[in-house]
């Protein structure tokens, strides 16, 4: 484990402490991933900097049509947040499906994102929300599209010794939008997903004006089914169209076979099923 | 005074458990204790060429690095001494749970650090991983044996081939059951020390402390009196603490270093270091008449015994004994083989061969009923065993055969109706969504209570009556090493003693298990303690009462009366071992019975099975405590659900791929069916205390077959491989897709 | 070595810890709270559940330094054999414990649930304990116990 445990009082303080630690420091939020990685020798940190005591960092608020979620907000807080449940219910659902109650009390959505695994339920929902992530450095902060944080499986593009996620934001879903989150796992709770799917659609005067379909883990990073999205946009939503889109999503997904979670054949077939169901729900096509 | 037996008396241990005051082995510490860590075999099959402990020995605080050379007699095992305490240089590892060295240090941190610095050089060999292939193969897991087949058992009775040839219906199928992990919540731990009498004493969770001592005495080459085992609270067992796990290591360290030694395994070490439920392949071929009378059964069973024999032969024996189910077959030709491999050793696990057999025979019964278009309950009832009926092994069932009562109770509760001997399943409404199919499945099972095949199963209890000056019994203390693993035996025995002595149950205490003072009650296995130890306690109480009367008549002024009784299972009903020519025998002296009905929904697009409702009727002969018996029924359902749907230990080339609880799925509260109906049947066994038999394993046996039969009812497809994961179900429902 | 100050079961305590220490080990080994059970060490079974400022967390993967200044509740902070708290009493009456190893963690998870949601549905109770594995009971008696405790705490059934 680590030799020093530091607690940051502000974002600047966190970044300053990291800078002093050179390449041996890492940020820690809830630690639900980091502690396990350290125990297994997969975390090079000799010192950690805790960001959960920074005032305001776990806030969830609305600002200029965005829902803004602080980096220290836990899955439980997000799942229970009236703002999130109203303006992005699929994210509340996704966060409510992670781990179990104790994990959700401690684990953060930002930590989920920075861990950069393609199956992360919260991240998959954020991809469907076209979320942006605020990155802070000692020289300032900037919002970047969430996809830019992902280089590969478990590989975040962030410099863990100099950059810090401070917030995540996405546009609130308005009355023309529908969304859904689907998840398939080997038991009801405390299980990584075999496949998950997050969908956000927008219908204007009988035509799909926007469609975002995110699926995991079917690629090294959370995967947007772009071809499926394109076939939907500009058309009237029907069961046949949804079926076609779902097939395209399955065609483009490239899941790996996992000894414990499922073969590529099955996972690909399940992409079609989950995307179809998520689209059907979000387009309100159930009879 | 109201009797205690039959009432939901409060568990004697529950107040301590809900306050966290119950101490499990890892909760014990001694001031000057040392800490021990295991160096595990890196390969499932490898020759150990060299062990270099020089770097480890240099770590400050390290006391010793023990290897095979330090073990007085480097062999043990519950049936056969085929297991080393530590694999010697020049010897071969047989599974990754083998131990190569033991580090003992002043601190846990030093022991861990030193353990990582031990270099073991191996010559890696090709592991033997498939029991079917290993069966006839010349490459031997144990070079000193003739074959990888540990034992071939069989029962050949009547003219099976001819009967099958003449049967109106013959059904043949092959079933595969998986390797299962006990996953008790308490990982293995042990505190060992030299006690005031100079004995090597161990505080450890074990199912049979006296048998551990038998083996430890052999290992250390000391008399059994020089050993002592104290069993505190045990965090679940389910058969997984029947074989020794870390006892030999801690005993060795204490014996050599003469200081207290503590060892606590991580969950990964627990999963790695103890045996598992035997996977079985079972080919069944059964024949019956067109009006549903069973004629003959042919079976071939192969079990994966893994690295060491453990109780593999007895598990195979039970699997074969029960392979026909609770039904009468006029003839049978059943054969079974248990085969060494380099996978984890198969050992005892709740059900002990009868669980695996149940999957095969209940799906087989269902297939036959379906083919004949006979109601599944009716088909079973036409053939079900009753008192004095002839079972598979050619002997007659005893009085108290409660299979019919369980099946009828479960079926009626689930909505079956009966009219003039004909049974009709209830109509079930299909769900609105087209892709969801609903189905109802039934299974009826049974298993022995107590040790079998001629084994001299015994339990000894000592009762101490503490008298008032008036001669009235103030209170009683019962001594016996009947281990409480959570099942409620301590409370049940107190209830039995209370009624035997006409005392309120609050004034009866069952003493802590300590081999220094508790007589050998036999193993906490085979659902035997209520029956065996219950009888021993009851009869010891009666003996004590007689001696009290004598003492009072003689006006001896004694304030305590003690009496012991050893109950022998074979005393009422002798049992015999397999006949060498036919295999026929009278193997068991008592039985438990159960039946379940499962209502499921299947998502035919994903393969997910949702268990909606279960009715579970189990015969315990006499329900000593309805609350704890309910607990066994619900707990058995949970374990059965896991067995059916989500539990699987995965080996790849002899290496465990399911090493943690994040990889091995045990049911959570949300996985349980939302509706559960527990039916407690009391068809008494006259040879049991108050008519009681056993309940521990029974409620597990029917779940998986009931769920799989429900799957067939819902979809028309039988899945013959466990667990029925969503992917397996999905493949089974889609002919033409690449089979797994 | 650093000094860790927090409130344990209502009393201020101070422990000497290494920066990498995990809460479960500090509670068990240094502060004598052996009611905190370690079942897996990887946050997968819930046996080690304790409450931190009223929230259920897994102490086996919780860095000890994080509890500085917080209020930590272990099973020892609820009741004793002579004076069980309402939830513990309900567990006893419903026979909601068998081997007992999961019990402290599950009682605390129940407490966190009922403190946040005093009148949960059965489904909500099951969600509340869904992070706690029990290999013995099949969960029904535990759910019954929590439902009974909820009734009593809200002034229902005596």
CSV table of C-alpha atoms in Angstrom, one decimal, chain B residues 341-713:
chain,number,residue,atom,x,y,z
B,341,UNK,CA,-6.9,-35.1,-11.9
B,342,UNK,CA,-4.8,-32.0,-11.1
B,343,UNK,CA,-7.9,-30.0,-10.4
B,344,UNK,CA,-9.0,-29.0,-6.9
B,345,UNK,CA,-9.7,-32.1,-4.7
B,346,UNK,CA,-13.4,-33.0,-4.7
B,347,UNK,CA,-14.5,-33.2,-1.0
B,348,UNK,CA,-17.7,-33.2,1.0
B,349,UNK,CA,-20.2,-30.6,0.2
B,350,UNK,CA,-23.9,-30.4,1.2
B,351,UNK,CA,-25.5,-33.2,-0.7
B,352,UNK,CA,-22.4,-35.3,-1.1
B,353,UNK,CA,-23.1,-37.0,-4.4
B,354,UNK,CA,-26.8,-37.1,-3.9
B,355,UNK,CA,-27.1,-33.5,-5.1
B,356,UNK,CA,-25.4,-34.3,-8.4
B,357,UNK,CA,-27.4,-37.5,-8.8
B,358,UNK,CA,-30.7,-35.6,-8.2
B,359,UNK,CA,-30.1,-33.3,-11.2
B,360,UNK,CA,-29.7,-36.4,-13.4
B,361,UNK,CA,-32.6,-38.6,-12.1
B,362,UNK,CA,-35.1,-35.8,-11.8
B,363,UNK,CA,-34.6,-34.5,-15.3
B,364,UNK,CA,-34.8,-38.0,-16.5
B,365,UNK,CA,-38.1,-38.6,-14.7
B,366,UNK,CA,-39.4,-35.4,-16.2
B,367,UNK,CA,-38.3,-36.4,-19.7
B,368,UNK,CA,-40.1,-39.8,-19.4
B,369,UNK,CA,-43.3,-38.2,-18.0
B,370,UNK,CA,-43.3,-35.6,-20.8
B,371,UNK,CA,-42.7,-38.2,-23.5
B,372,UNK,CA,-45.6,-40.3,-22.2
B,373,UNK,CA,-47.8,-37.3,-21.6
B,374,UNK,CA,-48.3,-38.2,-18.0
B,375,UNK,CA,-48.5,-35.5,-15.4
B,376,UNK,CA,-45.0,-35.2,-13.8
B,377,UNK,CA,-46.3,-35.5,-10.3
B,378,UNK,CA,-48.5,-38.5,-11.2
B,379,UNK,CA,-45.6,-40.2,-13.0
B,380,UNK,CA,-43.4,-39.9,-9.9
B,381,UNK,CA,-46.1,-41.0,-7.5
B,382,UNK,CA,-46.7,-44.2,-9.6
B,383,UNK,CA,-43.1,-45.2,-8.8
B,384,UNK,CA,-42.3,-43.6,-5.5
B,385,UNK,CA,-40.6,-45.5,-2.7
B,386,UNK,CA,-42.7,-46.2,0.4
B,387,UNK,CA,-41.9,-48.2,3.6
B,388,UNK,CA,-40.4,-51.6,2.7
B,389,UNK,CA,-40.2,-50.9,-1.0
B,390,UNK,CA,-37.1,-52.1,-2.8
B,391,UNK,CA,-34.6,-49.4,-3.6
B,392,UNK,CA,-31.8,-49.3,-6.1
B,393,UNK,CA,-29.3,-51.2,-3.9
B,394,UNK,CA,-31.8,-54.1,-3.7
B,395,UNK,CA,-32.7,-53.6,0.0
B,396,UNK,CA,-35.9,-52.4,1.5
B,397,UNK,CA,-36.7,-48.9,2.7
B,398,UNK,CA,-37.3,-48.6,6.4
B,399,UNK,CA,-40.4,-47.3,8.2
B,400,UNK,CA,-40.7,-43.5,8.0
B,401,UNK,CA,-40.2,-43.2,4.2
B,402,UNK,CA,-41.6,-39.8,3.7
B,403,UNK,CA,-41.0,-39.2,0.0
B,404,UNK,CA,-44.6,-39.5,-1.1
B,405,UNK,CA,-45.8,-37.1,1.7
B,406,UNK,CA,-43.3,-34.4,0.6
B,407,UNK,CA,-44.2,-34.7,-3.1
B,408,UNK,CA,-47.9,-34.6,-2.4
B,409,UNK,CA,-47.5,-31.6,0.0
B,410,UNK,CA,-45.4,-29.6,-2.4
B,411,UNK,CA,-47.6,-30.3,-5.4
B,412,UNK,CA,-50.8,-29.6,-3.7
B,413,UNK,CA,-49.5,-26.3,-2.2
B,414,UNK,CA,-48.4,-25.4,-5.8
B,415,UNK,CA,-51.9,-26.0,-7.1
B,416,UNK,CA,-51.9,-29.6,-8.3
B,417,UNK,CA,-55.3,-31.2,-8.0
B,418,UNK,CA,-56.0,-34.9,-7.6
B,419,UNK,CA,-59.0,-36.8,-8.8
B,420,UNK,CA,-59.2,-40.6,-8.4
B,421,UNK,CA,-55.5,-41.1,-8.4
B,422,UNK,CA,-54.9,-38.8,-11.4
B,423,UNK,CA,-53.0,-35.6,-10.9
B,424,UNK,CA,-53.4,-32.4,-12.8
B,425,UNK,CA,-50.9,-29.6,-12.9
B,426,UNK,CA,-52.4,-26.1,-12.4
B,427,UNK,CA,-52.9,-23.8,-15.3
B,428,UNK,CA,-50.3,-21.0,-15.4
B,429,UNK,CA,-50.9,-17.7,-17.1
B,430,UNK,CA,-48.1,-16.7,-19.5
B,431,UNK,CA,-46.6,-13.3,-19.0
B,432,UNK,CA,-47.7,-10.5,-21.3
B,433,UNK,CA,-44.4,-10.0,-23.0
B,434,UNK,CA,-43.9,-12.5,-25.8
B,435,UNK,CA,-40.3,-13.2,-25.1
B,436,UNK,CA,-41.0,-14.2,-21.5
B,437,UNK,CA,-42.1,-17.8,-20.9
B,438,UNK,CA,-43.4,-19.1,-17.6
B,439,UNK,CA,-42.9,-22.7,-16.4
B,440,UNK,CA,-43.6,-24.9,-13.4
B,441,UNK,CA,-41.1,-27.7,-12.5
B,442,UNK,CA,-41.2,-30.3,-9.9
B,443,UNK,CA,-38.5,-32.5,-8.3
B,444,UNK,CA,-38.5,-35.1,-5.5
B,445,UNK,CA,-35.3,-36.2,-3.9
B,446,UNK,CA,-33.8,-38.1,-0.9
B,447,UNK,CA,-30.6,-38.8,0.8
B,448,UNK,CA,-29.1,-40.8,3.6
B,449,UNK,CA,-28.8,-39.4,7.1
B,450,UNK,CA,-25.7,-40.7,8.9
B,451,UNK,CA,-22.7,-42.6,7.7
B,452,UNK,CA,-23.3,-45.6,5.5
B,453,UNK,CA,-22.0,-48.8,3.9
B,454,UNK,CA,-21.2,-50.5,7.1
B,455,UNK,CA,-19.3,-47.7,8.7
B,456,UNK,CA,-19.7,-47.8,12.5
B,457,UNK,CA,-21.2,-44.3,12.9
B,458,UNK,CA,-21.2,-43.3,16.5
B,459,UNK,CA,-21.9,-40.3,18.8
B,460,UNK,CA,-21.1,-40.1,22.4
B,461,UNK,CA,-22.7,-37.7,24.8
B,462,UNK,CA,-22.0,-37.1,28.5
B,463,UNK,CA,-24.7,-35.5,30.6
B,464,UNK,CA,-24.0,-33.9,33.9
B,465,UNK,CA,-27.0,-33.2,36.2
B,466,UNK,CA,-26.4,-30.5,38.9
B,467,UNK,CA,-28.7,-31.3,41.8
B,468,UNK,CA,-30.3,-29.0,44.4
B,469,UNK,CA,-29.8,-30.1,48.0
B,470,UNK,CA,-33.3,-31.5,47.7
B,471,UNK,CA,-32.3,-33.8,44.9
B,472,UNK,CA,-34.2,-31.9,42.3
B,473,UNK,CA,-32.3,-31.2,39.1
B,474,UNK,CA,-31.3,-27.6,39.1
B,475,UNK,CA,-29.7,-27.6,35.7
B,476,UNK,CA,-27.9,-29.9,33.3
B,477,UNK,CA,-24.8,-29.6,31.2
B,478,UNK,CA,-24.3,-31.7,28.0
B,479,UNK,CA,-20.9,-32.5,26.7
B,480,UNK,CA,-20.3,-33.7,23.2
B,481,UNK,CA,-18.2,-32.5,20.2
B,482,UNK,CA,-21.3,-31.9,18.0
B,483,UNK,CA,-20.0,-28.9,16.1
B,484,UNK,CA,-22.4,-25.9,15.7
B,485,UNK,CA,-21.7,-24.6,12.2
B,486,UNK,CA,-24.8,-22.4,12.1
B,487,UNK,CA,-27.4,-25.2,11.5
B,488,UNK,CA,-28.8,-24.9,15.1
B,489,UNK,CA,-27.6,-28.3,16.5
B,490,UNK,CA,-26.6,-26.9,19.9
B,491,UNK,CA,-30.1,-25.5,20.4
B,492,UNK,CA,-31.8,-28.7,19.1
B,493,UNK,CA,-29.7,-30.9,21.4
B,494,UNK,CA,-30.6,-28.6,24.4
B,495,UNK,CA,-34.3,-29.0,23.5
B,496,UNK,CA,-34.0,-32.8,23.3
B,497,UNK,CA,-32.1,-32.9,26.6
B,498,UNK,CA,-34.6,-30.6,28.3
B,499,UNK,CA,-37.5,-32.8,27.3
B,500,UNK,CA,-35.6,-36.0,28.3
B,501,UNK,CA,-35.0,-34.5,31.7
B,502,UNK,CA,-38.3,-32.6,32.1
B,503,UNK,CA,-36.4,-29.4,32.6
B,504,UNK,CA,-37.1,-25.9,31.1
B,505,UNK,CA,-34.7,-25.6,28.2
B,506,UNK,CA,-33.1,-22.5,29.8
B,507,UNK,CA,-31.6,-24.7,32.4
B,508,UNK,CA,-29.9,-26.9,29.9
B,509,UNK,CA,-26.5,-25.9,28.6
B,510,UNK,CA,-24.6,-27.6,25.8
B,511,UNK,CA,-20.9,-27.0,26.6
B,512,UNK,CA,-18.4,-25.6,24.1
B,513,UNK,CA,-16.7,-28.1,21.9
B,514,UNK,CA,-13.3,-28.9,23.4
B,515,UNK,CA,-11.8,-32.3,22.8
B,516,UNK,CA,-10.4,-32.1,26.3
B,517,UNK,CA,-13.9,-32.4,27.7
B,518,UNK,CA,-16.3,-33.2,24.9
B,519,UNK,CA,-16.6,-36.8,23.8
B,520,UNK,CA,-16.4,-37.7,20.1
B,521,UNK,CA,-19.9,-37.1,18.5
B,522,UNK,CA,-18.7,-37.9,15.0
B,523,UNK,CA,-18.7,-35.5,12.1
B,524,UNK,CA,-21.0,-32.6,11.5
B,525,UNK,CA,-21.9,-34.2,8.1
B,526,UNK,CA,-24.5,-36.4,6.5
B,527,UNK,CA,-27.2,-34.4,8.2
B,528,UNK,CA,-26.5,-36.7,11.1
B,529,UNK,CA,-26.3,-34.8,14.4
B,530,UNK,CA,-30.0,-34.4,15.2
B,531,UNK,CA,-30.4,-38.1,14.7
B,532,UNK,CA,-27.1,-39.5,16.0
B,533,UNK,CA,-26.2,-37.0,18.7
B,534,UNK,CA,-29.9,-36.4,19.5
B,535,UNK,CA,-30.2,-40.1,20.3
B,536,UNK,CA,-26.9,-40.1,22.2
B,537,UNK,CA,-28.0,-37.1,24.3
B,538,UNK,CA,-31.5,-38.5,24.9
B,539,UNK,CA,-30.2,-41.9,26.0
B,540,UNK,CA,-27.5,-40.3,28.1
B,541,UNK,CA,-30.1,-38.2,29.8
B,542,UNK,CA,-32.2,-41.3,30.6
B,543,UNK,CA,-29.2,-43.1,31.9
B,544,UNK,CA,-28.4,-40.0,34.1
B,545,UNK,CA,-31.9,-40.0,35.4
B,546,UNK,CA,-31.7,-43.7,36.4
B,547,UNK,CA,-28.4,-43.0,38.2
B,548,UNK,CA,-29.9,-40.1,40.0
B,549,UNK,CA,-32.7,-42.3,41.3
B,550,UNK,CA,-30.1,-44.8,42.5
B,551,UNK,CA,-28.1,-42.0,44.1
B,552,UNK,CA,-31.2,-40.6,45.8
B,553,UNK,CA,-32.2,-44.0,47.1
B,554,UNK,CA,-28.7,-44.6,48.4
B,555,UNK,CA,-28.8,-41.1,49.9
B,556,UNK,CA,-25.2,-40.6,48.8
B,557,UNK,CA,-25.6,-36.8,48.9
B,558,UNK,CA,-24.1,-36.4,45.5
B,559,UNK,CA,-24.7,-33.1,44.0
B,560,UNK,CA,-23.7,-34.0,40.4
B,561,UNK,CA,-24.7,-37.1,38.4
B,562,UNK,CA,-22.8,-37.9,35.2
B,563,UNK,CA,-23.7,-40.4,32.6
B,564,UNK,CA,-22.4,-41.1,29.1
B,565,UNK,CA,-24.0,-42.9,26.2
B,566,UNK,CA,-22.6,-43.9,22.9
B,567,UNK,CA,-25.2,-44.3,20.2
B,568,UNK,CA,-24.4,-46.4,17.2
B,569,UNK,CA,-26.2,-45.8,14.0
B,570,UNK,CA,-26.1,-49.5,13.1
B,571,UNK,CA,-27.7,-50.6,16.3
B,572,UNK,CA,-31.2,-50.3,15.1
B,573,UNK,CA,-30.6,-50.9,11.4
B,574,UNK,CA,-27.4,-52.6,10.4
B,575,UNK,CA,-25.8,-51.4,7.2
B,576,UNK,CA,-23.6,-53.3,4.8
B,577,UNK,CA,-21.0,-52.4,2.2
B,578,UNK,CA,-21.2,-53.1,-1.6
B,579,UNK,CA,-21.5,-56.8,-2.5
B,580,UNK,CA,-18.3,-57.5,-4.5
B,581,UNK,CA,-20.2,-59.3,-7.2
B,582,UNK,CA,-23.6,-57.6,-7.5
B,583,UNK,CA,-23.0,-54.4,-5.7
B,584,UNK,CA,-26.2,-54.9,-3.8
B,585,UNK,CA,-26.1,-53.8,-0.2
B,586,UNK,CA,-28.1,-52.2,2.7
B,587,UNK,CA,-26.2,-49.0,2.8
B,588,UNK,CA,-28.1,-46.5,5.0
B,589,UNK,CA,-29.8,-46.6,8.3
B,590,UNK,CA,-31.9,-43.5,7.9
B,591,UNK,CA,-33.0,-41.0,5.3
B,592,UNK,CA,-34.4,-37.5,4.7
B,593,UNK,CA,-36.8,-36.6,1.9
B,594,UNK,CA,-37.8,-33.5,0.1
B,595,UNK,CA,-39.7,-32.2,-2.8
B,596,UNK,CA,-39.9,-28.7,-4.5
B,597,UNK,CA,-41.9,-27.0,-7.1
B,598,UNK,CA,-40.4,-24.0,-8.8
B,599,UNK,CA,-42.2,-21.4,-10.8
B,600,UNK,CA,-39.9,-19.5,-13.2
B,601,UNK,CA,-39.9,-17.0,-15.9
B,602,UNK,CA,-37.5,-17.4,-18.8
B,603,UNK,CA,-36.4,-14.4,-20.9
B,604,UNK,CA,-36.0,-16.3,-24.1
B,605,UNK,CA,-34.0,-13.5,-25.7
B,606,UNK,CA,-31.3,-13.3,-23.1
B,607,UNK,CA,-31.6,-16.8,-21.4
B,608,UNK,CA,-32.1,-15.3,-18.0
B,609,UNK,CA,-34.1,-17.3,-15.6
B,610,UNK,CA,-36.1,-15.6,-12.8
B,611,UNK,CA,-37.2,-17.8,-10.0
B,612,UNK,CA,-40.6,-16.4,-9.0
B,613,UNK,CA,-41.8,-18.8,-6.4
B,614,UNK,CA,-40.7,-22.0,-4.7
B,615,UNK,CA,-42.7,-24.5,-2.6
B,616,UNK,CA,-40.4,-26.7,-0.6
B,617,UNK,CA,-41.6,-29.6,1.4
B,618,UNK,CA,-39.0,-31.5,3.5
B,619,UNK,CA,-39.4,-34.4,5.9
B,620,UNK,CA,-37.3,-34.1,9.0
B,621,UNK,CA,-39.2,-36.9,10.8
B,622,UNK,CA,-39.8,-34.6,13.7
B,623,UNK,CA,-39.3,-30.9,13.6
B,624,UNK,CA,-37.3,-30.2,16.7
B,625,UNK,CA,-37.2,-26.5,16.1
B,626,UNK,CA,-39.5,-25.0,13.4
B,627,UNK,CA,-37.5,-21.8,13.2
B,628,UNK,CA,-34.1,-23.3,12.6
B,629,UNK,CA,-35.7,-26.0,10.3
B,630,UNK,CA,-37.2,-23.1,8.2
B,631,UNK,CA,-33.7,-21.6,8.2
B,632,UNK,CA,-32.2,-24.8,6.7
B,633,UNK,CA,-35.0,-24.9,4.1
B,634,UNK,CA,-34.5,-21.3,3.0
B,635,UNK,CA,-30.7,-21.6,3.2
B,636,UNK,CA,-30.8,-24.8,1.2
B,637,UNK,CA,-33.0,-23.1,-1.4
B,638,UNK,CA,-30.4,-20.3,-1.7
B,639,UNK,CA,-27.6,-22.7,-2.2
B,640,UNK,CA,-29.7,-24.7,-4.6
B,641,UNK,CA,-30.5,-21.6,-6.6
B,642,UNK,CA,-26.8,-20.8,-6.8
B,643,UNK,CA,-26.1,-24.3,-8.0
B,644,UNK,CA,-28.8,-24.1,-10.6
B,645,UNK,CA,-28.1,-20.7,-12.0
B,646,UNK,CA,-24.9,-18.9,-11.2
B,647,UNK,CA,-22.2,-20.8,-9.2
B,648,UNK,CA,-19.3,-22.4,-11.1
B,649,UNK,CA,-15.7,-22.9,-10.1
B,650,UNK,CA,-13.7,-22.5,-13.3
B,651,UNK,CA,-10.4,-24.2,-13.8
B,652,UNK,CA,-8.2,-23.6,-16.8
B,653,UNK,CA,-5.4,-26.1,-17.2
B,654,UNK,CA,-5.6,-26.8,-13.5
B,655,UNK,CA,-5.4,-23.1,-12.5
B,656,UNK,CA,-8.3,-21.5,-10.8
B,657,UNK,CA,-9.9,-18.7,-12.8
B,658,UNK,CA,-12.6,-18.0,-10.2
B,659,UNK,CA,-10.3,-16.9,-7.4
B,660,UNK,CA,-12.4,-14.4,-5.6
B,661,UNK,CA,-16.0,-13.7,-4.5
B,662,UNK,CA,-16.1,-11.1,-7.3
B,663,UNK,CA,-15.7,-13.9,-9.8
B,664,UNK,CA,-17.7,-16.7,-8.0
B,665,UNK,CA,-21.3,-15.7,-7.8
B,666,UNK,CA,-23.2,-16.7,-4.6
B,667,UNK,CA,-26.9,-15.6,-4.5
B,668,UNK,CA,-27.7,-12.2,-2.9
B,669,UNK,CA,-30.9,-11.2,-1.2
B,670,UNK,CA,-32.1,-9.8,-4.6
B,671,UNK,CA,-31.6,-13.2,-6.4
B,672,UNK,CA,-34.0,-15.0,-4.1
B,673,UNK,CA,-37.6,-15.8,-5.3
B,674,UNK,CA,-40.0,-13.2,-3.9
B,675,UNK,CA,-42.3,-15.9,-2.7
B,676,UNK,CA,-41.2,-19.0,-0.7
B,677,UNK,CA,-43.5,-21.5,0.9
B,678,UNK,CA,-41.8,-23.8,3.4
B,679,UNK,CA,-43.7,-27.0,4.3
B,680,UNK,CA,-42.4,-29.0,7.2
B,681,UNK,CA,-43.4,-32.6,6.9
B,682,UNK,CA,-43.2,-35.0,9.8
B,683,UNK,CA,-43.3,-38.6,8.8
B,684,UNK,CA,-41.4,-40.0,11.8
B,685,UNK,CA,-38.5,-42.4,11.7
B,686,UNK,CA,-39.1,-44.5,14.8
B,687,UNK,CA,-35.3,-44.9,15.3
B,688,UNK,CA,-34.7,-41.2,15.6
B,689,UNK,CA,-35.0,-39.0,18.7
B,690,UNK,CA,-38.7,-38.1,18.9
B,691,UNK,CA,-38.9,-39.6,15.4
B,692,UNK,CA,-36.4,-37.0,13.9
B,693,UNK,CA,-34.0,-37.8,11.1
B,694,UNK,CA,-32.0,-35.0,9.4
B,695,UNK,CA,-32.6,-31.8,7.5
B,696,UNK,CA,-29.3,-30.2,6.7
B,697,UNK,CA,-28.8,-31.3,3.1
B,698,UNK,CA,-32.3,-32.2,2.0
B,699,UNK,CA,-33.6,-28.7,1.2
B,700,UNK,CA,-30.8,-28.2,-1.3
B,701,UNK,CA,-31.3,-31.3,-3.4
B,702,UNK,CA,-34.6,-30.5,-5.2
B,703,UNK,CA,-33.9,-26.9,-6.2
B,704,UNK,CA,-31.7,-27.3,-9.3
B,705,UNK,CA,-33.8,-30.1,-10.9
B,706,UNK,CA,-37.0,-28.3,-10.2
B,707,UNK,CA,-35.7,-25.2,-11.9
B,708,UNK,CA,-34.4,-27.1,-14.9
B,709,UNK,CA,-37.7,-29.0,-15.2
B,710,UNK,CA,-39.5,-25.6,-15.0
B,711,UNK,CA,-37.2,-24.4,-17.9
B,712,UNK,CA,-38.3,-27.4,-19.9
B,713,UNK,CA,-42.0,-26.7,-19.0
